[in-house]
CSV table of C-alpha atoms in Angstrom, one decimal:
chain,number,residue,atom,x,y,z
A,1,MET,CA,-14.6,7.5,30.0
A,2,TYR,CA,-17.6,9.7,30.9
A,3,ASP,CA,-19.7,7.6,33.3
A,4,PRO,CA,-17.2,6.2,35.9
A,5,GLU,CA,-19.8,4.3,38.0
A,6,ARG,CA,-21.1,2.5,34.9
A,7,TYR,CA,-17.6,1.8,33.6
A,8,GLU,CA,-16.2,0.5,36.8
A,9,THR,CA,-19.2,-1.8,37.2
A,10,PHE,CA,-19.0,-3.4,33.7
A,11,LYS,CA,-15.4,-3.1,32.5
A,12,SER,CA,-14.7,-6.8,32.3
A,13,GLY,CA,-12.6,-6.7,29.1
A,14,SER,CA,-10.3,-3.9,30.0
A,15,LYS,CA,-10.0,-5.2,33.6
A,16,GLU,CA,-8.6,-8.5,32.2
A,17,ALA,CA,-6.1,-6.7,30.0
A,18,ILE,CA,-4.9,-4.5,32.9
A,19,VAL,CA,-4.7,-7.4,35.4
A,20,THR,CA,-2.7,-9.5,32.9
A,21,HIS,CA,-0.4,-6.9,31.3
A,22,VAL,CA,0.2,-4.0,33.6
A,23,PRO,CA,2.3,-6.2,36.0
A,24,GLU,CA,4.3,-7.4,32.9
A,25,LEU,CA,5.0,-3.7,31.9
A,26,LEU,CA,6.1,-2.9,35.5
A,27,ALA,CA,8.4,-5.9,35.5
A,28,ASP,CA,9.9,-5.0,32.1
A,29,MET,CA,10.9,-1.5,33.2
A,30,GLY,CA,14.0,-0.4,35.0
A,31,TRP,CA,13.2,1.3,38.3
A,32,LYS,CA,15.2,3.6,40.5
A,33,ILE,CA,14.7,5.6,43.6
A,34,GLY,CA,12.9,8.9,43.0
A,35,ASP,CA,11.4,8.0,39.6
A,36,LYS,CA,8.7,10.6,38.6
A,37,ILE,CA,5.6,8.9,37.1
A,38,LEU,CA,2.9,10.2,34.8
A,39,ASP,CA,-0.3,8.2,34.4
A,40,TYR,CA,-2.0,9.7,31.4
A,41,GLY,CA,-5.6,8.9,30.8
A,42,TYR,CA,-6.1,7.3,34.2
A,43,GLY,CA,-9.9,7.1,34.0
A,44,ALA,CA,-11.5,6.1,37.3
A,45,GLY,CA,-8.1,5.8,39.0
A,46,SER,CA,-8.2,2.1,39.9
A,47,THR,CA,-5.1,1.2,37.8
A,48,CYS,CA,-3.1,4.0,39.3
A,49,ILE,CA,-4.0,3.2,42.9
A,50,ASN,CA,-3.6,-0.6,42.5
A,51,TYR,CA,-0.4,-0.8,40.4
A,52,PHE,CA,1.4,2.6,40.2
A,53,VAL,CA,1.0,3.7,43.8
A,54,PRO,CA,2.7,0.6,45.1
A,55,MET,CA,5.7,1.2,42.8
A,56,ALA,CA,5.8,4.9,43.9
A,57,GLN,CA,5.9,3.8,47.5
A,58,LYS,CA,8.6,1.2,46.8
A,59,TYR,CA,10.8,3.7,45.0
A,60,ASN,CA,10.0,6.9,46.9
A,61,SER,CA,8.3,8.4,43.8
A,62,THR,CA,5.4,10.7,43.1
A,63,ILE,CA,2.7,10.4,40.4
A,64,ASP,CA,1.0,13.0,38.3
A,65,ALA,CA,-2.3,11.6,36.9
A,66,VAL,CA,-3.9,13.5,34.1
A,67,ASP,CA,-7.3,12.9,32.3
A,68,ILE,CA,-9.5,14.9,30.0
A,69,SER,CA,-12.8,13.8,31.7
A,70,ASP,CA,-14.0,15.9,34.6
A,71,ALA,CA,-16.3,13.0,35.7
A,72,MET,CA,-13.4,10.6,35.9
A,73,ILE,CA,-11.2,13.1,37.8
A,74,ALA,CA,-14.0,13.7,40.4
A,75,TYR,CA,-14.5,9.9,40.8
A,76,ALA,CA,-10.7,9.2,41.2
A,77,LYS,CA,-10.3,12.0,43.8
A,78,SER,CA,-13.3,10.7,45.7
A,79,HIS,CA,-12.6,6.9,45.5
A,80,HIS,CA,-8.8,6.7,45.2
A,81,PRO,CA,-7.2,9.6,47.0
A,82,HIS,CA,-3.5,9.3,47.9
A,83,LEU,CA,-0.8,11.6,49.1
A,84,LEU,CA,1.6,10.5,46.3
A,85,VAL,CA,-0.9,11.2,43.5
A,86,ARG,CA,-1.9,14.5,41.9
A,87,TYR,CA,-5.1,14.1,39.9
A,88,CYS,CA,-5.5,16.8,37.3
A,89,HIS,CA,-7.4,17.7,34.2
A,90,GLY,CA,-5.5,18.2,30.9
A,91,ASP,CA,-4.9,17.1,27.3
A,92,ILE,CA,-1.4,16.1,26.3
A,93,ASN,CA,-2.0,17.6,22.8
A,94,ASP,CA,-3.0,21.1,23.8
A,95,ALA,CA,-2.3,24.0,26.2
A,96,SER,CA,-4.5,22.5,28.9
A,97,PHE,CA,-1.8,19.9,29.9
A,98,PRO,CA,-0.9,21.1,33.4
A,99,PHE,CA,2.7,19.9,33.7
A,100,LYS,CA,4.4,21.3,30.6
A,101,GLN,CA,7.6,22.0,32.4
A,102,GLU,CA,7.9,18.7,34.2
A,103,LYS,CA,10.1,15.8,33.1
A,104,TYR,CA,9.2,12.2,33.9
A,105,ASP,CA,11.1,8.9,34.2
A,106,LYS,CA,8.0,6.7,33.6
A,107,ILE,CA,4.9,7.5,31.5
A,108,PHE,CA,2.0,5.1,31.3
A,109,GLY,CA,-0.8,5.2,28.7
A,110,ILE,CA,-3.0,2.3,29.8
A,111,CYS,CA,-5.9,1.7,27.4
A,112,VAL,CA,-5.8,5.3,26.3
A,113,LEU,CA,-3.9,5.9,23.0
A,114,HIS,CA,-6.7,4.4,21.0
A,115,TYR,CA,-9.0,7.2,22.2
A,116,ILE,CA,-6.6,10.0,21.0
A,117,LYS,CA,-7.3,11.2,17.5
A,118,ASP,CA,-3.8,12.5,16.9
A,119,TYR,CA,-1.9,9.8,18.8
A,120,GLN,CA,1.2,10.5,16.7
A,121,LYS,CA,1.4,14.0,18.2
A,122,ALA,CA,0.7,12.6,21.7
A,123,LEU,CA,3.6,10.2,21.4
A,124,HIS,CA,5.9,13.1,20.4
A,125,ARG,CA,4.7,15.0,23.4
A,126,PHE,CA,5.4,12.0,25.7
A,127,TYR,CA,8.8,11.7,24.2
A,128,ASP,CA,9.5,15.4,24.9
A,129,ILE,CA,8.6,15.2,28.5
A,130,LEU,CA,10.5,12.1,29.3
A,131,ASN,CA,13.9,12.3,30.9
A,132,PRO,CA,16.8,10.6,29.1
A,133,ASP,CA,16.5,6.8,29.5
A,134,GLY,CA,12.8,7.4,30.5
A,135,GLU,CA,10.3,4.7,29.6
A,136,PHE,CA,6.8,4.7,28.2
A,137,GLY,CA,4.5,1.7,29.0
A,138,PHE,CA,1.3,1.3,27.0
A,139,ILE,CA,-1.7,-0.9,26.3
A,140,VAL,CA,-3.7,-0.1,23.1
A,141,TYR,CA,-6.9,-1.7,21.9
A,142,GLY,CA,-6.9,-2.3,18.2
A,143,GLU,CA,-10.6,-3.2,17.8
A,144,GLY,CA,-12.7,-0.5,16.0
A,145,ILE,CA,-16.2,-1.5,17.2
A,146,LEU,CA,-16.3,1.3,19.7
A,147,PHE,CA,-15.5,3.9,17.1
A,148,HIS,CA,-17.9,2.2,14.7
A,149,THR,CA,-20.7,2.8,17.2
A,150,TRP,CA,-19.9,6.5,17.6
A,151,GLU,CA,-19.9,6.9,13.8
A,152,ALA,CA,-23.1,5.0,13.4
A,153,LEU,CA,-24.9,7.0,16.1
A,154,GLY,CA,-23.5,10.2,14.6
A,155,LYS,CA,-24.9,9.4,11.2
A,156,ASN,CA,-28.3,8.2,12.5
A,157,PRO,CA,-31.0,10.9,12.3
A,158,LYS,CA,-32.4,9.7,15.6
A,159,TRP,CA,-29.2,10.3,17.5
A,160,GLU,CA,-27.1,12.8,15.4
A,161,LEU,CA,-28.2,15.8,17.4
A,162,TYR,CA,-26.5,14.4,20.5
A,163,MET,CA,-23.4,13.1,18.7
A,164,GLN,CA,-22.3,16.3,17.0
A,165,GLY,CA,-18.5,16.5,16.7
A,166,TYR,CA,-18.0,12.7,17.1
A,167,GLU,CA,-15.4,12.9,14.3
A,168,THR,CA,-13.0,14.6,16.6
A,169,TYR,CA,-12.8,11.4,18.7
A,170,LEU,CA,-12.1,8.9,15.9
A,171,PRO,CA,-8.4,8.0,15.9
A,172,ARG,CA,-6.6,8.4,12.5
A,173,TRP,CA,-5.8,4.7,12.2
A,174,TYR,CA,-9.6,4.0,12.4
A,175,GLU,CA,-10.5,6.7,9.9
A,176,ASN,CA,-7.8,5.6,7.5
A,177,LYS,CA,-8.6,1.9,8.0
A,178,GLU,CA,-5.0,1.1,8.9
A,179,ASP,CA,-3.6,-1.7,11.1
A,180,VAL,CA,-3.3,-0.2,14.5
A,181,GLY,CA,-0.3,-2.4,15.5
A,182,VAL,CA,1.7,-1.1,12.5
A,183,CYS,CA,0.6,2.5,13.2
A,184,ILE,CA,1.6,2.4,16.8
A,185,ARG,CA,5.0,0.9,16.1
A,186,LYS,CA,5.8,3.4,13.3
A,187,SER,CA,4.5,6.3,15.4
A,188,LEU,CA,6.7,5.3,18.4
A,189,LEU,CA,9.8,5.2,16.1
A,190,ASP,CA,8.9,8.5,14.4
A,191,ALA,CA,8.6,10.1,17.8
A,192,GLY,CA,12.2,9.0,18.6
A,193,PHE,CA,11.5,6.1,20.9
A,194,ASP,CA,13.4,2.8,20.9
A,195,ILE,CA,11.0,-0.1,21.3
A,196,PHE,CA,12.3,-2.4,23.9
A,197,GLY,CA,9.4,-4.8,23.8
A,198,ILE,CA,6.1,-4.9,22.0
A,199,LYS,CA,3.5,-7.7,21.9
A,200,ILE,CA,0.5,-7.9,19.7
A,201,GLU,CA,-2.2,-10.3,21.0
A,202,ASP,CA,-5.4,-11.3,19.3
A,203,LYS,CA,-8.1,-12.5,21.6
A,204,ALA,CA,-11.6,-13.9,21.1
A,205,LEU,CA,-13.8,-13.8,24.2
A,206,LEU,CA,-17.4,-14.7,24.9
A,207,ASN,CA,-19.1,-11.6,26.1
A,208,ILE,CA,-22.6,-10.6,27.3
A,209,ILE,CA,-24.1,-8.1,24.8
A,210,SER,CA,-25.9,-6.1,27.6
A,211,THR,CA,-22.6,-5.8,29.5
A,212,TYR,CA,-20.7,-4.4,26.6
A,213,ALA,CA,-23.5,-2.0,25.8
A,214,GLU,CA,-23.1,-0.6,29.3
A,215,VAL,CA,-19.3,-0.2,28.8
A,216,PHE,CA,-19.8,1.5,25.5
A,217,MET,CA,-22.3,3.9,26.9
A,218,ALA,CA,-19.9,4.8,29.7
A,219,LEU,CA,-17.2,5.5,27.1
A,220,ASN,CA,-19.4,7.7,24.9
A,221,PRO,CA,-18.0,11.2,25.2
A,222,PHE,CA,-21.4,12.7,24.4
A,223,LEU,CA,-23.4,10.7,27.0
A,224,LYS,CA,-24.3,13.8,29.0
A,225,LYS,CA,-26.0,15.3,26.0
A,226,PHE,CA,-28.5,12.4,25.8
A,227,PRO,CA,-31.7,12.9,27.8
A,228,THR,CA,-31.7,10.3,30.5
A,229,GLU,CA,-35.2,9.2,29.5
A,230,LEU,CA,-33.7,8.0,26.2
A,231,PHE,CA,-31.1,5.8,27.9
A,232,PRO,CA,-33.1,2.6,27.5
A,233,GLU,CA,-33.5,3.2,23.8
A,234,LEU,CA,-29.9,4.1,23.5
A,235,LYS,CA,-28.8,1.0,25.2
A,236,GLU,CA,-31.1,-1.1,22.9
A,237,GLU,CA,-29.4,0.7,20.0
A,238,TYR,CA,-26.0,-0.5,21.3
A,239,HIS,CA,-27.4,-4.0,21.5
A,240,ASN,CA,-28.5,-3.9,17.9
A,241,MET,CA,-25.2,-2.4,16.7
A,242,LEU,CA,-23.2,-5.1,18.5
A,243,ARG,CA,-25.4,-7.9,17.1
A,244,SER,CA,-25.0,-6.5,13.6
A,245,TYR,CA,-21.3,-5.9,13.9
A,246,TYR,CA,-20.6,-9.4,15.2
A,247,ASN,CA,-23.2,-11.0,12.9
A,248,VAL,CA,-25.3,-12.7,15.6
A,249,THR,CA,-29.1,-13.2,15.6
A,250,PRO,CA,-31.4,-10.3,16.6
A,251,ASP,CA,-32.3,-12.1,19.8
A,252,ALA,CA,-28.8,-13.1,20.8
A,253,THR,CA,-27.7,-12.2,24.3
A,254,SER,CA,-24.0,-13.0,23.9
A,255,MET,CA,-21.3,-12.8,21.2
A,256,ILE,CA,-17.7,-13.7,20.5
A,257,LEU,CA,-15.9,-10.4,20.7
A,258,THR,CA,-12.5,-10.3,19.0
A,259,HIS,CA,-10.0,-7.7,19.8
A,260,ARG,CA,-6.3,-6.9,19.3
A,261,LEU,CA,-4.1,-5.7,22.1
A,262,ILE,CA,-0.8,-3.9,21.6
A,263,VAL,CA,1.3,-4.0,24.7
A,264,GLY,CA,4.8,-2.7,25.1
A,265,VAL,CA,7.5,-0.6,26.6
A,266,ALA,CA,9.4,2.1,24.6
A,267,LYS,CA,12.4,4.1,25.8
A,268,LYS,CA,13.9,7.5,25.2
A,269,LEU,CA,17.6,6.7,25.0
A,270,ALA,CA,20.0,9.1,26.5
A,271,TYR,CA,21.8,9.3,23.2
A,272,ASN,CA,19.6,9.2,20.1
A,273,ALA,CA,21.5,9.8,16.9
A,274,SER,CA,18.3,10.2,14.8
A,275,LYS,CA,17.0,13.0,17.1
A,276,LEU,CA,20.4,14.8,17.1
A,277,MET,CA,20.4,14.7,13.3
A,278,GLU,CA,17.2,16.7,13.2
A,279,TYR,CA,19.2,19.7,14.5
């Protein structure tokens, strides 16, 4: 997320998923005193402060929160500071990750795995930095419309200058036109996890086109490259892409948005025969 103010104002879809499913994830996990928590891809910090901090307080824990967006880090530090949380910049898939030597008991990837191109590598890294019997809780969006908009903008002569490198942000399941639920399940198992609970939920919701255009602009990793005087045109471009994708009339103001949520908890067992066999 690259425009935290815009995102926090318009994030109706992800807010519903978080309010509904994060408490379920917390309840499905086994907690103990002193659990060390990693919140990866925390965005604006509201999920961390509203859900993970109360658990840290209850279990005398601490939280490392890591995100790749400097704008989100600054927003979280300003709006959601807390003594139990360290907000830091880093990418789990490269050397910028700041806590390489740390081990965690709980890792959360809430609405973030679908933004990671090499999500398979990320899951391996999460597995590696979990303690034995540590748990990974996740929510993944399986709808490709966001990535479709990046691809469409990147191939449009009017916008391609500002979207150079968009391909590095397209997850492999989207590029390969694969089922995201199947991919996430397989990648968790390949990384060594045992899946203790996974739910795939298809939802259809009536949404205001202008609201989703604002959300998609906030999520565009190249937004700062666009001249601000072009924002009205860019927003209208998003309106048109959404209308076309969901096959509604050119003057429509709302649409039925369908998306797939993959929600679950995976565990790094203290004894994993398949991992031992690799050695």
